[in-house]
Tab-separated table of C-alpha atoms in Angstrom:
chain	number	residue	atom	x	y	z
A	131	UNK	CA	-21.216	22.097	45.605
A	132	UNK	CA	-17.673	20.457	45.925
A	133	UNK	CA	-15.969	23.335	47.640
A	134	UNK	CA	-19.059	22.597	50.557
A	135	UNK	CA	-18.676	18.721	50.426
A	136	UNK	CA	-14.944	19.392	50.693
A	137	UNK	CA	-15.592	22.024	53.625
A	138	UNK	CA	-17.972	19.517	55.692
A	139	UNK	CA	-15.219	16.740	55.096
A	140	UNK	CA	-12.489	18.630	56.222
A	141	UNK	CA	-14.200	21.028	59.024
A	142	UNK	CA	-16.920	18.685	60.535
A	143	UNK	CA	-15.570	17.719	63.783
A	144	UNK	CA	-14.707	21.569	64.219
A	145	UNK	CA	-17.947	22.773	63.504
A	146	UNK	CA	-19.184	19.975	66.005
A	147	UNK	CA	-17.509	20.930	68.617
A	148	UNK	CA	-18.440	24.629	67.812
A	149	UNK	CA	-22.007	23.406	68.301
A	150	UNK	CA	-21.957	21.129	71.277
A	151	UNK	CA	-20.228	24.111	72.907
A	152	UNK	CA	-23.716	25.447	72.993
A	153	UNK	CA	-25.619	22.549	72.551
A	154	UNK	CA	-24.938	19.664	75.117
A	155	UNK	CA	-27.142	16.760	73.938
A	156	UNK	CA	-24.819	14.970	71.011
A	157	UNK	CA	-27.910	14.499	68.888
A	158	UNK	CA	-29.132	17.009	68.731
A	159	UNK	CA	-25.630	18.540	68.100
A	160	UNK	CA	-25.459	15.906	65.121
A	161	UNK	CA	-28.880	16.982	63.853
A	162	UNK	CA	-28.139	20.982	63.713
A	163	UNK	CA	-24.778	20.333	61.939
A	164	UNK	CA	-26.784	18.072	59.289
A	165	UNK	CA	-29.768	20.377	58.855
A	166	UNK	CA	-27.604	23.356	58.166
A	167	UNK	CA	-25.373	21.709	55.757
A	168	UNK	CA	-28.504	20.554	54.296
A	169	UNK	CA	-29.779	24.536	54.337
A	170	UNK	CA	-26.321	25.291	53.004
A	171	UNK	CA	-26.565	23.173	49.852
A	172	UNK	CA	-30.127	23.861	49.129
A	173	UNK	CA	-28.934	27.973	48.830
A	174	UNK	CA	-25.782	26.605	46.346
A	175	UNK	CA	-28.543	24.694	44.414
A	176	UNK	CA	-31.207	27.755	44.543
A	177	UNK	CA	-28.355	31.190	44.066
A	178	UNK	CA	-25.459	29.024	42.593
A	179	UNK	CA	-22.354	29.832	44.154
A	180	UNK	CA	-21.999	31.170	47.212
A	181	UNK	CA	-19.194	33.497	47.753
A	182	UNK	CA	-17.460	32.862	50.841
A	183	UNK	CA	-18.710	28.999	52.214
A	184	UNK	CA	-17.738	29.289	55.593
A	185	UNK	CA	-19.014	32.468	56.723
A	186	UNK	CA	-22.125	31.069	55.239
A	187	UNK	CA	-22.526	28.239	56.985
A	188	UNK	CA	-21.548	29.469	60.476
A	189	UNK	CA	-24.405	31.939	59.893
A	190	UNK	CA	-26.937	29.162	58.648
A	191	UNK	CA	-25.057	27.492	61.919
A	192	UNK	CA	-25.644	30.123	64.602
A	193	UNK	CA	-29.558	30.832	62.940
A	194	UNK	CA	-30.333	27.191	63.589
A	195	UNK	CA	-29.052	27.020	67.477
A	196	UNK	CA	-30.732	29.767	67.789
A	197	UNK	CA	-33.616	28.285	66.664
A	198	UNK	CA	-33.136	24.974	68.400
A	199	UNK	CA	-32.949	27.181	71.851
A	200	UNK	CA	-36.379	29.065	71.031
A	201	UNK	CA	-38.220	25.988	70.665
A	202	UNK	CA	-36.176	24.079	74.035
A	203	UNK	CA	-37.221	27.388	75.488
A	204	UNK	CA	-40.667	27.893	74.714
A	205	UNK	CA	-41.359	24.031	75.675
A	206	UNK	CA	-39.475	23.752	79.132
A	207	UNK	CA	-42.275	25.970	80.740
A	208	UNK	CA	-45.826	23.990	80.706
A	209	UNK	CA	-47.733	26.108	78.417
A	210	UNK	CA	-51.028	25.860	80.081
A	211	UNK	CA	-49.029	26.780	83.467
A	212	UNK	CA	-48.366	29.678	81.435
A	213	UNK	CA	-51.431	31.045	80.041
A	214	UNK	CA	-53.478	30.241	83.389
A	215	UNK	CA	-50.842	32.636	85.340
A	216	UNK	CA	-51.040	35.725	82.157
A	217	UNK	CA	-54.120	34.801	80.969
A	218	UNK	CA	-52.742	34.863	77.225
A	219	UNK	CA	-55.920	34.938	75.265
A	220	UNK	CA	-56.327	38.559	76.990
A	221	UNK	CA	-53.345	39.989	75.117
A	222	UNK	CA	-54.559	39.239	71.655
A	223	UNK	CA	-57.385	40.073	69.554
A	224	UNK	CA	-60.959	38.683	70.320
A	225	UNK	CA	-61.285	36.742	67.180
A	226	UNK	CA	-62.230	33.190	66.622
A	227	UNK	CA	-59.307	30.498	66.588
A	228	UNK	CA	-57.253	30.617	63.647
A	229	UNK	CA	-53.811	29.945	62.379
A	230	UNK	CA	-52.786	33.804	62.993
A	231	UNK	CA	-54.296	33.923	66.499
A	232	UNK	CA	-52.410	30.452	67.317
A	233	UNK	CA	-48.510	31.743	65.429
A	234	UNK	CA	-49.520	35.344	67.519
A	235	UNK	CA	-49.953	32.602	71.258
A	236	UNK	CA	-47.043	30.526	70.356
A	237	UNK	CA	-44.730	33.711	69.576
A	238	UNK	CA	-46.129	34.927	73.259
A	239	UNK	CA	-45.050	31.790	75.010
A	240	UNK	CA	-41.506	31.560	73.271
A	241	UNK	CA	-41.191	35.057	74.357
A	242	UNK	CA	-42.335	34.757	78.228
A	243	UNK	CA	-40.189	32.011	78.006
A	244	UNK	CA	-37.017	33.737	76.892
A	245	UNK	CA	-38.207	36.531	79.424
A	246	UNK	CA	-38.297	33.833	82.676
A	247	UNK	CA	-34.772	33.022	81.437
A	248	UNK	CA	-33.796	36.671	82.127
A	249	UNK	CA	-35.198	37.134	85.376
A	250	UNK	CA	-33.021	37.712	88.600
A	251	UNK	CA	-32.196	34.031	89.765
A	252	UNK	CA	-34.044	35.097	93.146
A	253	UNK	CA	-37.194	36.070	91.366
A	254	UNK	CA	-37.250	33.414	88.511
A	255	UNK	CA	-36.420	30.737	91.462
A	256	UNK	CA	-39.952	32.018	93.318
A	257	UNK	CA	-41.796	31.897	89.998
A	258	UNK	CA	-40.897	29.090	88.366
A	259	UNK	CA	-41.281	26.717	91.752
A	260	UNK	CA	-44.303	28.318	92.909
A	261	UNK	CA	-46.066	28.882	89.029
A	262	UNK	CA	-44.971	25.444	87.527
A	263	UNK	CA	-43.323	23.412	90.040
A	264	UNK	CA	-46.650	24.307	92.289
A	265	UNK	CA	-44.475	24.477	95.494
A	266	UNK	CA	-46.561	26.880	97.540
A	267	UNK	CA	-44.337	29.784	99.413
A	268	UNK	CA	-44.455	28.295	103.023
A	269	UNK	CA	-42.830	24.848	101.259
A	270	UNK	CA	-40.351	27.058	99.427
A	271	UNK	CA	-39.659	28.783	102.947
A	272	UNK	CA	-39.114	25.951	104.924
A	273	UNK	CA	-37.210	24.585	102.066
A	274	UNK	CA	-34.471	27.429	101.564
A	275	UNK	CA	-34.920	29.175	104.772
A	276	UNK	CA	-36.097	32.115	102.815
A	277	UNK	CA	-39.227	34.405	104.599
A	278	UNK	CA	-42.306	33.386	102.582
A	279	UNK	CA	-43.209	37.266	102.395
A	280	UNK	CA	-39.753	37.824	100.689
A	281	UNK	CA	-40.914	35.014	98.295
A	282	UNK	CA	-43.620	36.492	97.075
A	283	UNK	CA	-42.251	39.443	96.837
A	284	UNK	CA	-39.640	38.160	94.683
A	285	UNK	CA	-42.649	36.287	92.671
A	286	UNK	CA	-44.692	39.564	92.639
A	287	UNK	CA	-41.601	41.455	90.880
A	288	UNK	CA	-41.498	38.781	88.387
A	289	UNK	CA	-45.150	38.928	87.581
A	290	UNK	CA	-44.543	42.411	86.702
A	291	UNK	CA	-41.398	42.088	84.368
A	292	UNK	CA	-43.304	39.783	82.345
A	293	UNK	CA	-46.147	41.568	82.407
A	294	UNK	CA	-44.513	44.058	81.179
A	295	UNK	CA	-42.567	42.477	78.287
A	296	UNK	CA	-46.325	41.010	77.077
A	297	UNK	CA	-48.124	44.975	77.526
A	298	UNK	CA	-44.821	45.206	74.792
A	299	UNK	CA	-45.786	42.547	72.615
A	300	UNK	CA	-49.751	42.925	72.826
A	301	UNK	CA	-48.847	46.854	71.359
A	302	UNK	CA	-46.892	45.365	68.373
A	303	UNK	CA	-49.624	42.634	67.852
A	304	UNK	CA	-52.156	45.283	67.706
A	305	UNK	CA	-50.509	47.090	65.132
A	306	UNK	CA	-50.697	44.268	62.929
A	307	UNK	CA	-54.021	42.945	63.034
């Protein structure tokens, strides 16, 4: 436990500027560095010493941004915008509401929303603003100067990726149930 309490003491304003690189809110920043010190100690206190401290904790480091981005993620698209447009309750099983059927949606949003992320900047531009932003394509055209046909093209090849990436998930989901 002292070799960590000496490590955060001498390494903490190097590990926080490792973490605002990728996290820009200084909270939040704060928060990660604390939780996974936290998450560091509580594995000395469970498996006793830990062999090499800092390549432990920049793991338990980069697991938690991680994390902190999957959740950002999965909230910055509205999640009813969401299942209207995929119809989400059509890619898992037809059972009654429970906690399985809810962690099986909430897995499906965090992953459309990493998928949006990855989308052509042309294509997630159409979607987002004309899904969530509810800009409808003439707006958008008169906005950018951009055809509205070549809008919803770019909208329609969207719909498809991520339809695509939840045909993927609803296979793996059926295995399991």
């Amino acid at each position: 436990m002292a070799s960590l309490e000496q490590f955060y003491r001498r390494e903490r304003r190097k590990i926080l500027a490792w973490i605002r690189y990728r996290v820009a809110d200084p909270e939040e920043a704060e928060d990660l560095l604390q939780e996974s010190f936290v998450s560091a100690l509580g594995e000395m206190n469970a498996a006793g010493e830990i062999e090499n401290v800092i390549a432990y904790t920049y793991a338990v480091l980069r697991n938690k941004v991680k994390d902190w981005y999957r959740k950002r993620k999965s909230g910055q698209y509205r999640q009813s915008a969401l299942g209207e447009e995929f119809l989400l309750d059509s890619y898992l099983p037809d059972t009654a509401p429970n906690p399985e059927k809810e962690f099986y949606r909430t897995l499906l949003l965090e992953e459309l929303a990493i998928a949006i992320d990855e989308l052509p900047a042309d294509q997630k531009f159409a979607f987002v603003q004309n899904s969530f932003e509810g800009k409808t394509f003439q707006e958008l055209s008169l906005e950018t100067g951009i055809p509205e046909g070549t809008l919803s093209a770019r909208k329609t090849y969207a719909k498809e990726f991520l339809n695509r990436r939840l045909k993927d998930l609803k296979s793996l989901f059926l295995e399991n149930f």
